[in-house]
Coordinates of C-alpha atoms and ligand atoms in Angstrom, one line a residue:
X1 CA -29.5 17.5 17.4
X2 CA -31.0 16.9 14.0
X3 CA -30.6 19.1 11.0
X4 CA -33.6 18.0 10.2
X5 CA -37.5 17.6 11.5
X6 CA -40.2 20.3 10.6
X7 CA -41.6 17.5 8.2
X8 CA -41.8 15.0 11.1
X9 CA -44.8 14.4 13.8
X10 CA -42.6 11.7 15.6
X11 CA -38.6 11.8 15.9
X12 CA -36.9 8.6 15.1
X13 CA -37.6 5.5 17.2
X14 CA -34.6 4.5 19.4
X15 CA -33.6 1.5 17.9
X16 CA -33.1 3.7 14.3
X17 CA -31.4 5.8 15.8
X18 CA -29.0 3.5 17.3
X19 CA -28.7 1.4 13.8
X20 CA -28.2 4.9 11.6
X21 CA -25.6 6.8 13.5
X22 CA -22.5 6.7 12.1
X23 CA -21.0 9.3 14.5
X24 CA -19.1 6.5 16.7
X25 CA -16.4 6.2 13.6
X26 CA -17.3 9.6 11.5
X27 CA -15.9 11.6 14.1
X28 CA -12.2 11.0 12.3
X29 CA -13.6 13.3 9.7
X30 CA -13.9 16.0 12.4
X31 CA -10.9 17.6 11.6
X32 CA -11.7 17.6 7.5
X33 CA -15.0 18.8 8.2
X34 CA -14.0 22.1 10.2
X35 CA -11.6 22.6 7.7
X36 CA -14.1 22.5 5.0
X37 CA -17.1 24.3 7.0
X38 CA -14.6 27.0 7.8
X39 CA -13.8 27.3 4.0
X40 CA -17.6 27.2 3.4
X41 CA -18.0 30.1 5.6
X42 CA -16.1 32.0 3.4
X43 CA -17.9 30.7 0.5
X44 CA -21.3 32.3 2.1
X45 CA -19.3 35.0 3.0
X46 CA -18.6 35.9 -1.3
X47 CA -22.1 35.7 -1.7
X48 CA -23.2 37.8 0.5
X49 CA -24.9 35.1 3.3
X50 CA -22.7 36.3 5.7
X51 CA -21.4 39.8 6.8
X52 CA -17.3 39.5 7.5
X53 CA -18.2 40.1 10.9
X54 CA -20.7 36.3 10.9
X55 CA -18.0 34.9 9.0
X56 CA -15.0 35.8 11.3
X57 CA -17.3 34.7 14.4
X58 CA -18.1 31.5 13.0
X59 CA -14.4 30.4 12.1
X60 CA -13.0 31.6 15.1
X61 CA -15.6 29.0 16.4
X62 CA -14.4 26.1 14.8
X63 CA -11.0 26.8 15.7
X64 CA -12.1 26.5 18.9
X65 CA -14.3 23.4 18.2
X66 CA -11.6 21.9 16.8
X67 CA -9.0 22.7 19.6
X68 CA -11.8 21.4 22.5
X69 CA -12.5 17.7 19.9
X70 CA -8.8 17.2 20.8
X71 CA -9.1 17.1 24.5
X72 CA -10.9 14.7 26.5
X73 CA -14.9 14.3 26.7
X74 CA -16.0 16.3 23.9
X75 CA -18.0 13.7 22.3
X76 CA -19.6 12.9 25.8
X77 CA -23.1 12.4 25.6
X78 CA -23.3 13.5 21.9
X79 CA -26.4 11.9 20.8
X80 CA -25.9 13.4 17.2
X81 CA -26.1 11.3 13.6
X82 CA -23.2 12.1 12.2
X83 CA -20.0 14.3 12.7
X84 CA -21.4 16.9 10.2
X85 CA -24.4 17.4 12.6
X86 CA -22.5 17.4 16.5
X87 CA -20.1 20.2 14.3
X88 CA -22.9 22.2 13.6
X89 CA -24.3 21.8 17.3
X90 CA -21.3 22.6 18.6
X91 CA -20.7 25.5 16.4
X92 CA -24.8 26.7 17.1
X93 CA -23.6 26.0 21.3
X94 CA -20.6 28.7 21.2
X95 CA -21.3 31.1 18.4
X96 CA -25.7 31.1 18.7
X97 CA -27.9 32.2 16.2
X98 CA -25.7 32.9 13.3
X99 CA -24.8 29.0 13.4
X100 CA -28.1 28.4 11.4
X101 CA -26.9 30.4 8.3
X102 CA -23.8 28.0 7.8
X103 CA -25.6 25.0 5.8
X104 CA -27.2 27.6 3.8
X105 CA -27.0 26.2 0.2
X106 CA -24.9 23.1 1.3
X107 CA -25.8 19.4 1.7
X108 CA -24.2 16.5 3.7
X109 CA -23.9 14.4 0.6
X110 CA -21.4 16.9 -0.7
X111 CA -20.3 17.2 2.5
X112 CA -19.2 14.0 3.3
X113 CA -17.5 13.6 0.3
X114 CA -15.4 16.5 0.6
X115 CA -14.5 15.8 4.1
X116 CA -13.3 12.1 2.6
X117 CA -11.2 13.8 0.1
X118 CA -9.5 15.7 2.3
X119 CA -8.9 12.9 4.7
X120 CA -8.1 10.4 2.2
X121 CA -5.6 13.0 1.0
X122 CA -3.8 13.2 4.0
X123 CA -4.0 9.4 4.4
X124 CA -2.3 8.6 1.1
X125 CA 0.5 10.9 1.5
X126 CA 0.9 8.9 5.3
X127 CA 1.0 5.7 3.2
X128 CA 3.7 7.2 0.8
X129 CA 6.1 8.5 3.1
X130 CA 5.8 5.0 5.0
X131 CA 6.2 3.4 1.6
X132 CA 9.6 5.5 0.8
X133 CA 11.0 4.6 4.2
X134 CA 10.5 0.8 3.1
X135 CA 12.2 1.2 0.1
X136 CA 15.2 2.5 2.3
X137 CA 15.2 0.3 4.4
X138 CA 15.5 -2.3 1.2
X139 CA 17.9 -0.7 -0.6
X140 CA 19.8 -0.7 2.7
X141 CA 20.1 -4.1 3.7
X142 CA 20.8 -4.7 0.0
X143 CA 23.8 -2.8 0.2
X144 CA 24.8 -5.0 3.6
X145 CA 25.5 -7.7 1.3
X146 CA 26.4 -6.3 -1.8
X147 CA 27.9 -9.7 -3.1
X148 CA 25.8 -12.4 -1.4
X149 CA 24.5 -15.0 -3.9
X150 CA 20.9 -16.8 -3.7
X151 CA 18.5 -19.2 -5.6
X152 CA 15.9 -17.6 -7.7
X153 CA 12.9 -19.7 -7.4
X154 CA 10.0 -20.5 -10.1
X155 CA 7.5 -22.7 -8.9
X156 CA 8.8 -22.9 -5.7
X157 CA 12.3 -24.6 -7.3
X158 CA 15.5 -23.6 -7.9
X159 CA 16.0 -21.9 -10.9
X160 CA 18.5 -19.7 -11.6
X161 CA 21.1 -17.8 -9.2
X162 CA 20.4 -14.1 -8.2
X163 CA 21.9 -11.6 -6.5
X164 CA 20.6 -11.1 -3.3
X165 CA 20.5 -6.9 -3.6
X166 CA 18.6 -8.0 -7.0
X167 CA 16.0 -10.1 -4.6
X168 CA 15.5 -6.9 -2.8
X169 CA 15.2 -4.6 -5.2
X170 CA 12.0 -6.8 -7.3
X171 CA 10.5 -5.7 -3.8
X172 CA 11.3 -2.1 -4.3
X173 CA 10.1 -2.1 -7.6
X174 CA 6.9 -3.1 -6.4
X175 CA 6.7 -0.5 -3.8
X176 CA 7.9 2.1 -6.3
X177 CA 4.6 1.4 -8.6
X178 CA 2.6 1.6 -5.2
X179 CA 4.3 5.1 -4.4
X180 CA 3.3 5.9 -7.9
X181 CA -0.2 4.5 -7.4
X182 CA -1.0 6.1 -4.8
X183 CA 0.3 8.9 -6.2
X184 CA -2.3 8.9 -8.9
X185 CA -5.0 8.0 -6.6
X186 CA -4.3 11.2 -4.8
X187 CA -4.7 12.9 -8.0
X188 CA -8.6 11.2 -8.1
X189 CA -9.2 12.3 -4.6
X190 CA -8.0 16.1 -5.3
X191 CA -11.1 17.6 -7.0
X192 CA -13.4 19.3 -4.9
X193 CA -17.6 18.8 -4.6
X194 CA -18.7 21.6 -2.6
X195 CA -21.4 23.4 -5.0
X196 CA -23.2 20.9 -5.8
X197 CA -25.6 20.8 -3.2
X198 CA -27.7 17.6 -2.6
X199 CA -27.5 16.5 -6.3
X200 CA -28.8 19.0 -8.4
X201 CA -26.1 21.9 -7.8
X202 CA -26.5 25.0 -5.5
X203 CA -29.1 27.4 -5.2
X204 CA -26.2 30.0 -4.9
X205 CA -23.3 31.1 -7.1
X206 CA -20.5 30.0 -5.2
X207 CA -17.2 30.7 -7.2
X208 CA -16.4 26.9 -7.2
X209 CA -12.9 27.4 -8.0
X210 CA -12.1 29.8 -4.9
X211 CA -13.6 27.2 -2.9
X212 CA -11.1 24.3 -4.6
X213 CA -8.2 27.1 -3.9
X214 CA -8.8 28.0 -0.3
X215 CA -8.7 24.4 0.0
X216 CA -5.6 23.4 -1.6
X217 CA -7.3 21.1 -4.5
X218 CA -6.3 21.2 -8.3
X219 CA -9.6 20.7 -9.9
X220 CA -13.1 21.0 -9.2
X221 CA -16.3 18.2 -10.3
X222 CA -18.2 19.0 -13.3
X223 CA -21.5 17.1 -12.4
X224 CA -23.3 17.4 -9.4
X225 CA -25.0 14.4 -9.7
X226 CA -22.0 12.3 -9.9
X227 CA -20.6 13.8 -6.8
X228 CA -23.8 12.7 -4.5
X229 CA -23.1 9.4 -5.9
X230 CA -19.3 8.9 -6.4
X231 CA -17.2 7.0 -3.9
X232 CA -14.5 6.0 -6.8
X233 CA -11.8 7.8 -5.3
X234 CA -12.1 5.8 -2.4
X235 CA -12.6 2.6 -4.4
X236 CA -8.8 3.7 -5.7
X237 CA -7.4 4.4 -2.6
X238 CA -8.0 0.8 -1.3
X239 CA -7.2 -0.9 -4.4
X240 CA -3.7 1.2 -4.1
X241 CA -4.1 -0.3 -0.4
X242 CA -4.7 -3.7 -1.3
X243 CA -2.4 -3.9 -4.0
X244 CA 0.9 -2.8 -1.4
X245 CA -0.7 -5.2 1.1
X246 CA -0.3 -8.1 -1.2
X247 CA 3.4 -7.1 -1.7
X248 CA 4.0 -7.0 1.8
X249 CA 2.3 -10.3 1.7
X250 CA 4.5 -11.8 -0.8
X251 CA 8.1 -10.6 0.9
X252 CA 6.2 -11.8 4.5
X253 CA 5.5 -15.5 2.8
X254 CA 9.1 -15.1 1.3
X255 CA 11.0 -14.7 4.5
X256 CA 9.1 -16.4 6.7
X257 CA 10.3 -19.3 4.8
X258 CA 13.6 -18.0 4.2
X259 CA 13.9 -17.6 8.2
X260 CA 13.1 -20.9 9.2
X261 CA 15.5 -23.9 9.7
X262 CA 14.8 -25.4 6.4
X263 CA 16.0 -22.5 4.5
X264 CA 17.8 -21.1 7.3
X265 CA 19.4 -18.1 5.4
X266 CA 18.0 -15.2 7.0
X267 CA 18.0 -14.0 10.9
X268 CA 14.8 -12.1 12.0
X269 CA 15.1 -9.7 15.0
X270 CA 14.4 -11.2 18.2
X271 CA 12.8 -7.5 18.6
X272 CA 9.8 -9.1 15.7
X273 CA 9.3 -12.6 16.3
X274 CA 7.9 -13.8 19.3
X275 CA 8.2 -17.4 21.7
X276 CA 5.9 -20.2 22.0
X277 CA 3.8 -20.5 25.5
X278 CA 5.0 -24.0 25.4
X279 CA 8.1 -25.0 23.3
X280 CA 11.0 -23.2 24.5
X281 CA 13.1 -23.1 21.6
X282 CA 10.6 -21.6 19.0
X283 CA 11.3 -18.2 17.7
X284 CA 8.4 -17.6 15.7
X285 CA 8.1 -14.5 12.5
X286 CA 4.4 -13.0 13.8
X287 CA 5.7 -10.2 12.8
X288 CA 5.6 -11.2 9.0
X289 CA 2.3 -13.6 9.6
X290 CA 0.5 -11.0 10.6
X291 CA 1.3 -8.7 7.5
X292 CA 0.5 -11.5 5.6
X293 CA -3.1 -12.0 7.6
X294 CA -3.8 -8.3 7.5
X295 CA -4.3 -8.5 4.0
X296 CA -7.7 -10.4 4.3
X297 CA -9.3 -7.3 6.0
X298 CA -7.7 -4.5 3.7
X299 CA -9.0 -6.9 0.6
X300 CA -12.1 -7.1 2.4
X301 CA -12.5 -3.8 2.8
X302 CA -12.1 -2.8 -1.2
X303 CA -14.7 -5.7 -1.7
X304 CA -17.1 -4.3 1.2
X305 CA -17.0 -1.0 -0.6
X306 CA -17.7 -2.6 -4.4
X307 CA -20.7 -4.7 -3.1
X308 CA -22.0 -1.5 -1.3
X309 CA -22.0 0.7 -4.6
X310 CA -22.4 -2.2 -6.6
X311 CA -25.9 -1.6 -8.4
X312 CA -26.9 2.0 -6.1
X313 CA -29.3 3.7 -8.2
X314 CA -28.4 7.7 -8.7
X315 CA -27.4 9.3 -6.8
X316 CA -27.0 9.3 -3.0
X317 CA -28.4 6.4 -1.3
X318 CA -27.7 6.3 2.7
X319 CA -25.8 2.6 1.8
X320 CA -22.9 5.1 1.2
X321 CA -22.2 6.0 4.7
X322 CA -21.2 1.9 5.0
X323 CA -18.3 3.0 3.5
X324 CA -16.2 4.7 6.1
X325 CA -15.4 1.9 8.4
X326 CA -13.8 -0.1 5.4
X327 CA -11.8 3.1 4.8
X328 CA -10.5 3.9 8.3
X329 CA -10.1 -0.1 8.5
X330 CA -7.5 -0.1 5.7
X331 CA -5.6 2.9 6.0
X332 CA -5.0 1.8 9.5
X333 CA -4.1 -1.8 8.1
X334 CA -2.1 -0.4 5.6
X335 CA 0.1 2.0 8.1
X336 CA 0.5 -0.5 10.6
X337 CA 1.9 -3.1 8.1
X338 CA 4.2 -0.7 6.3
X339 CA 5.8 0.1 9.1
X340 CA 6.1 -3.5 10.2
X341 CA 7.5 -4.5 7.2
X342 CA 10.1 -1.5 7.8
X343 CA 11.3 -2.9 10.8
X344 CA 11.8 -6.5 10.0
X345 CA 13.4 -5.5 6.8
X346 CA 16.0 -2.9 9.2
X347 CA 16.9 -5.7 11.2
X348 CA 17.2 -8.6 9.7
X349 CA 20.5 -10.4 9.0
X350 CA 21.4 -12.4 6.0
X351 CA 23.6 -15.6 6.5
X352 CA 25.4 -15.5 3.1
X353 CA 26.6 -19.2 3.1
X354 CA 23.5 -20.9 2.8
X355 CA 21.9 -19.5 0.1
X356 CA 25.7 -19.5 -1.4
X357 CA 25.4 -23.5 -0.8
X358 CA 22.0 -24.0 -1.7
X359 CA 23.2 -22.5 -5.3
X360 CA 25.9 -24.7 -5.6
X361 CA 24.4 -27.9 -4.4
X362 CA 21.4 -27.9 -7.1
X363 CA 21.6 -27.6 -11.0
X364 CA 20.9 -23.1 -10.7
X365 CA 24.1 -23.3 -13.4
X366 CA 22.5 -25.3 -15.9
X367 CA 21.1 -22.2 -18.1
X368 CA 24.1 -20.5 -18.0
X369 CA 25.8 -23.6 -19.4
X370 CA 22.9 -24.3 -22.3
X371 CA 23.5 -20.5 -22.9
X372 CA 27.5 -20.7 -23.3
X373 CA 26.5 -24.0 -26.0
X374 CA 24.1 -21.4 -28.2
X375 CA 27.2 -18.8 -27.8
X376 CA 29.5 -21.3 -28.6
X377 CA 27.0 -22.2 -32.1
X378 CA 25.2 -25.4 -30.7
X379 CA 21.5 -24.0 -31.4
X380 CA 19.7 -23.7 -28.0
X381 CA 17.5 -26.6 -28.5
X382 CA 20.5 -29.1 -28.6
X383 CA 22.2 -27.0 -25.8
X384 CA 18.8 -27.7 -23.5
X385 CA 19.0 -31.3 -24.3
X386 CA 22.6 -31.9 -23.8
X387 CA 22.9 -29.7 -20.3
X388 CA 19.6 -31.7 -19.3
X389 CA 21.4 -35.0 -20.1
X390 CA 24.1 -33.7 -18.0
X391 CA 22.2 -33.3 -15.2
X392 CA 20.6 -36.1 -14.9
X393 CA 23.4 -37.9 -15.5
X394 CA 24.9 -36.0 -12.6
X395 CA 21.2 -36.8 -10.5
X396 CA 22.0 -40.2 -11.2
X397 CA 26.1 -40.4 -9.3
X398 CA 25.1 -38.0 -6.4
X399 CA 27.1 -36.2 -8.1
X400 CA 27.0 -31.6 -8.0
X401 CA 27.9 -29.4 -10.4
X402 CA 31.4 -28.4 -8.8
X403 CA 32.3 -32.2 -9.2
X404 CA 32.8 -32.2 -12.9
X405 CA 36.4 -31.1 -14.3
X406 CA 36.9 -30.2 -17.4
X407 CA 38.1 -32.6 -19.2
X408 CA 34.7 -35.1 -17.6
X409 CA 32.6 -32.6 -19.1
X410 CA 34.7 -32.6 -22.6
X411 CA 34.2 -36.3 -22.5
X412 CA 30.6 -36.3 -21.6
X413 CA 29.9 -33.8 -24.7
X414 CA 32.5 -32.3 -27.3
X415 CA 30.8 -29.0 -27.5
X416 CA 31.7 -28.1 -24.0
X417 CA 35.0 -26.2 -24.2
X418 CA 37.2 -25.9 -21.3
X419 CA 36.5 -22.1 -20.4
X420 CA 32.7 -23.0 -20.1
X421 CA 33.6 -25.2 -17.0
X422 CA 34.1 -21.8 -15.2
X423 CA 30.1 -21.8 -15.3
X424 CA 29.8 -24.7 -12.5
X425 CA 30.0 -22.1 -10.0
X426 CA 27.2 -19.8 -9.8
X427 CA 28.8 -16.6 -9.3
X428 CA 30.5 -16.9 -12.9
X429 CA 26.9 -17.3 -14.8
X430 CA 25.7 -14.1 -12.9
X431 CA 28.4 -11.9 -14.9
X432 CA 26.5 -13.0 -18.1
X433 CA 23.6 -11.8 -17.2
X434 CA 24.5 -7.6 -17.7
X435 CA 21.8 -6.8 -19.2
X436 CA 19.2 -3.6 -18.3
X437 CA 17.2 -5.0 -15.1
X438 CA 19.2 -8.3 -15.1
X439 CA 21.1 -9.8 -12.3
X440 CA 24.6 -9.3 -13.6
X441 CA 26.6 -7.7 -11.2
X442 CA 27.6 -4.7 -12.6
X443 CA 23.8 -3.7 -13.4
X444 CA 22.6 -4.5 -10.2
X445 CA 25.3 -2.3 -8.7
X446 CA 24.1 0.6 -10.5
X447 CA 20.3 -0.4 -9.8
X448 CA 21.6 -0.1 -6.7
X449 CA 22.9 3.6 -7.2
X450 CA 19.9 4.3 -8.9
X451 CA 17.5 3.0 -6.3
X452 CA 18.9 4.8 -3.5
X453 CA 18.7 8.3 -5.7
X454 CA 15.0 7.5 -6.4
X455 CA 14.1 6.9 -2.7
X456 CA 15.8 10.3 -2.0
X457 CA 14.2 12.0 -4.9
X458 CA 11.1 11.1 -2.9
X459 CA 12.0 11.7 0.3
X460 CA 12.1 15.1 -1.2
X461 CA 9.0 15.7 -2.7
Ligands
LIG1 N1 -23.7 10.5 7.3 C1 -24.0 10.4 5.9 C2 -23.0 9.6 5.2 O1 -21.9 9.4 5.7 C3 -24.0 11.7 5.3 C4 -25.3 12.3 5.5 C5 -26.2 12.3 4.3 N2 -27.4 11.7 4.8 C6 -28.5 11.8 4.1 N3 -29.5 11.2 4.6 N4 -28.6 12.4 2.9 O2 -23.3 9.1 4.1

């Protein structure tokens, strides 16, 4: 069926039919666009379109329609353009005549972009939940190893030691700002089109703001022309996508090295890493590589959208109908590797020691003994210089920092006291570090605390 065709001698040629549909992955907007036909209805209904009677027939109808989409073969054979038309075919097939009255006043292009709304609405809240779960499942294994001690890492070096639960929680901090981005990207996504007809606005005097409250959204557009044209709300939802993606990206490259034999510090779950066809022995993190590799299609998908509206002229242009594949593509992306990541991240075990060692076999301690020197009234600059010395010095015997006594380092430089030779062993240069968001063990146990209330003031919402 076309909703279209009085102006035309011919009907489309086959092979433009074939290339235009967009039925064959519009049809996950069936759901969206009963809900806002039925919601229409009622619209017509308030302005006197349709008698109560038409209107009760024809949503009764799409209840049905909707019920019938879920079972098998109802898009059999449907030769239709788009999901908007095969819901008005379907609607004409069971309820007759009246079914021509229901686009009276309405256009696909406002259509479609309330139906994406509403599914991107119900997408991103999805996305959150799975997001919070993640979060618990970090603050979780956190709280497995409360204690354990690990190198921080700048440029891919040793830097300075961390707690691990302090590791972790970067990661939900991250997460937290996506929860929060998506958030406000549901807040783009909740204002509601339908009134504005094709572009210019209705012919009919719909009360715009019944329509936003029958369907649940907080705000309504204020140009009509802008909503034939507009797919920024979807632009945000993939950034929010793509922006979570590369987190899980970064804790994927993170553990995949941490879980190999040259870091060796961290089990992975036989139940998400998989065996070589050949080599017997390997046990390989797929699970993590394929978060990581998942990125390029959710990134790909923001930029498939951006170089589709790039340059569109006002206000509709049928280029906009390329942009539900990138949409479904990502949300899917996005829900498969948040729950991924959830399940590495509740099964994997730490193996305290070597991260422990790794801490005490390089030079980590070296700031915390420059920053005893400035303490102690060397000014910093010296401090640097004189710890630096130290460790090359030490570079130079084979020598680690738990080799030096006291006294050596007293020799070596007057300005080091004998309480500063505490500072040779990692865990003591953590307690001077109790500042707001810093790694000292005290505030790390209450970011702890405070992370585990946040995830259940979400959990909540
Ligand atoms: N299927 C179209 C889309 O997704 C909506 C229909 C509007 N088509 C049109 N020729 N105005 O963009």
């Amino acid at each position: 069926m076309k909703l279209w065709g009085g102006r035309f001698e011919t009907g489309p040629s086959e092979v433009f039919e074939r290339f235009s549909e967009s039925l064959s992955f519009d049809r996950r907007l069936i759901e969206a666009d009963i809900a806002g036909s039925q919601a229409f209805a009622r619209a017509l209904e308030s302005v006197g379109v349709l008698s109560a009677a038409e209107r009760a027939q024809i949503v009764e109808a799409f209840a049905a329609i909707l019920e019938q989409a879920a079972g098998p073969a109802f898009y059999d054979g449907a030769a239709d353009e788009d999901v908007h038309t095969l819901v008005i075919r379907k609607l004409k097939e069971r309820a007759g005549a009246v079914a021509d009255k229901i686009h009276t006043g309405r256009s696909r292009n406002e259509q479609v972009s309330l139906d994406t709304r509403l599914w991107v609405r119900a997408e991103i809240r999805r996305a959150q939940a799975l997001v919070v779960e993640l979060m618990a499942a970090l603050v979780d294994l956190a709280a497995r190893y409360p204690d354990a001690v690990i190198p921080g890492y700048t440029h891919m070096r040793r830097a300075q030691a961390v707690l691990w639960p302090h590791y972790l929680l970067a990661y939900f901090e991250m997460l937290a700002r996506d929860w929060e981005r998506f958030e406000q990207t549901y807040a783009r996504a909740d204002v509601m089109p339908l009134g504005s007809g094709a572009l210019a606005g209705s012919g009919f005097p719909f009360d715009r703001e019944a329509i936003a409250r029958d369907l649940g959204f907080s705000a309504i557009t204020r140009n009509s022309m802008d909503v034939a044209g507009d797919r920024d709300f979807l632009l945000d939802f993939l950034h929010a996508a793509s922006v979570a993606m590369l987190h899980l990206s970064r804790l994927a490259e993170d553990w995949i090295l941490y879980s190999s034999e040259e870091f060796g510090w961290l089990d992975l779950a036989d139940g998400v890493t998989s065996g070589s066809s050949l080599m017997p022995q390997k046990k390989n993190p797929d699970s993590l590589e394929l978060i990581r590799g998942k990125c390029g299609r959710v990134f790909g998908a923001l930029t498939s959208l951006f170089v589709t509206m790039k340059g569109l002229p006002m206000t509709y242009n049928r280029d906009m109908q390329e942009d539900k594949q990138p949409l479904f593509e990502a949300a899917d992306q996005l829900r498969g590797a948040l729950e991924m990541a959830r399940v590495v991240v509740e099964t994997a075990e730490l193996k305290p020691e070597t991260p422990l060692a790794a801490t005490e076999r390089s030079w980590v301690v070296a700031t915390d003994l420059a920053e005893a020197l400035a303490r102690a009234g060397t000014p910093f600059h010296q401090a640097h210089q004189l710890v630096g010395r130290l460790v090359r010095e030490s570079v130079r015997q084979g020598r680690q920092p738990s080799d030096w006594t006291t006294d050596e380092l007293a020799r070596f430089a007057p300005e080091f006291t004998p309480d500063m030779a505490r500072l040779l062993a990692p865990e003591h240069g953590l307690k001077t570090r109790e500042i707001l968001g810093g790694t000292g063990p005290q505030s790390v146990a209450r970011a702890l605390k405070e992370a585990a209330a946040r995830v259940e003031s979400l959990r909540s919402r």
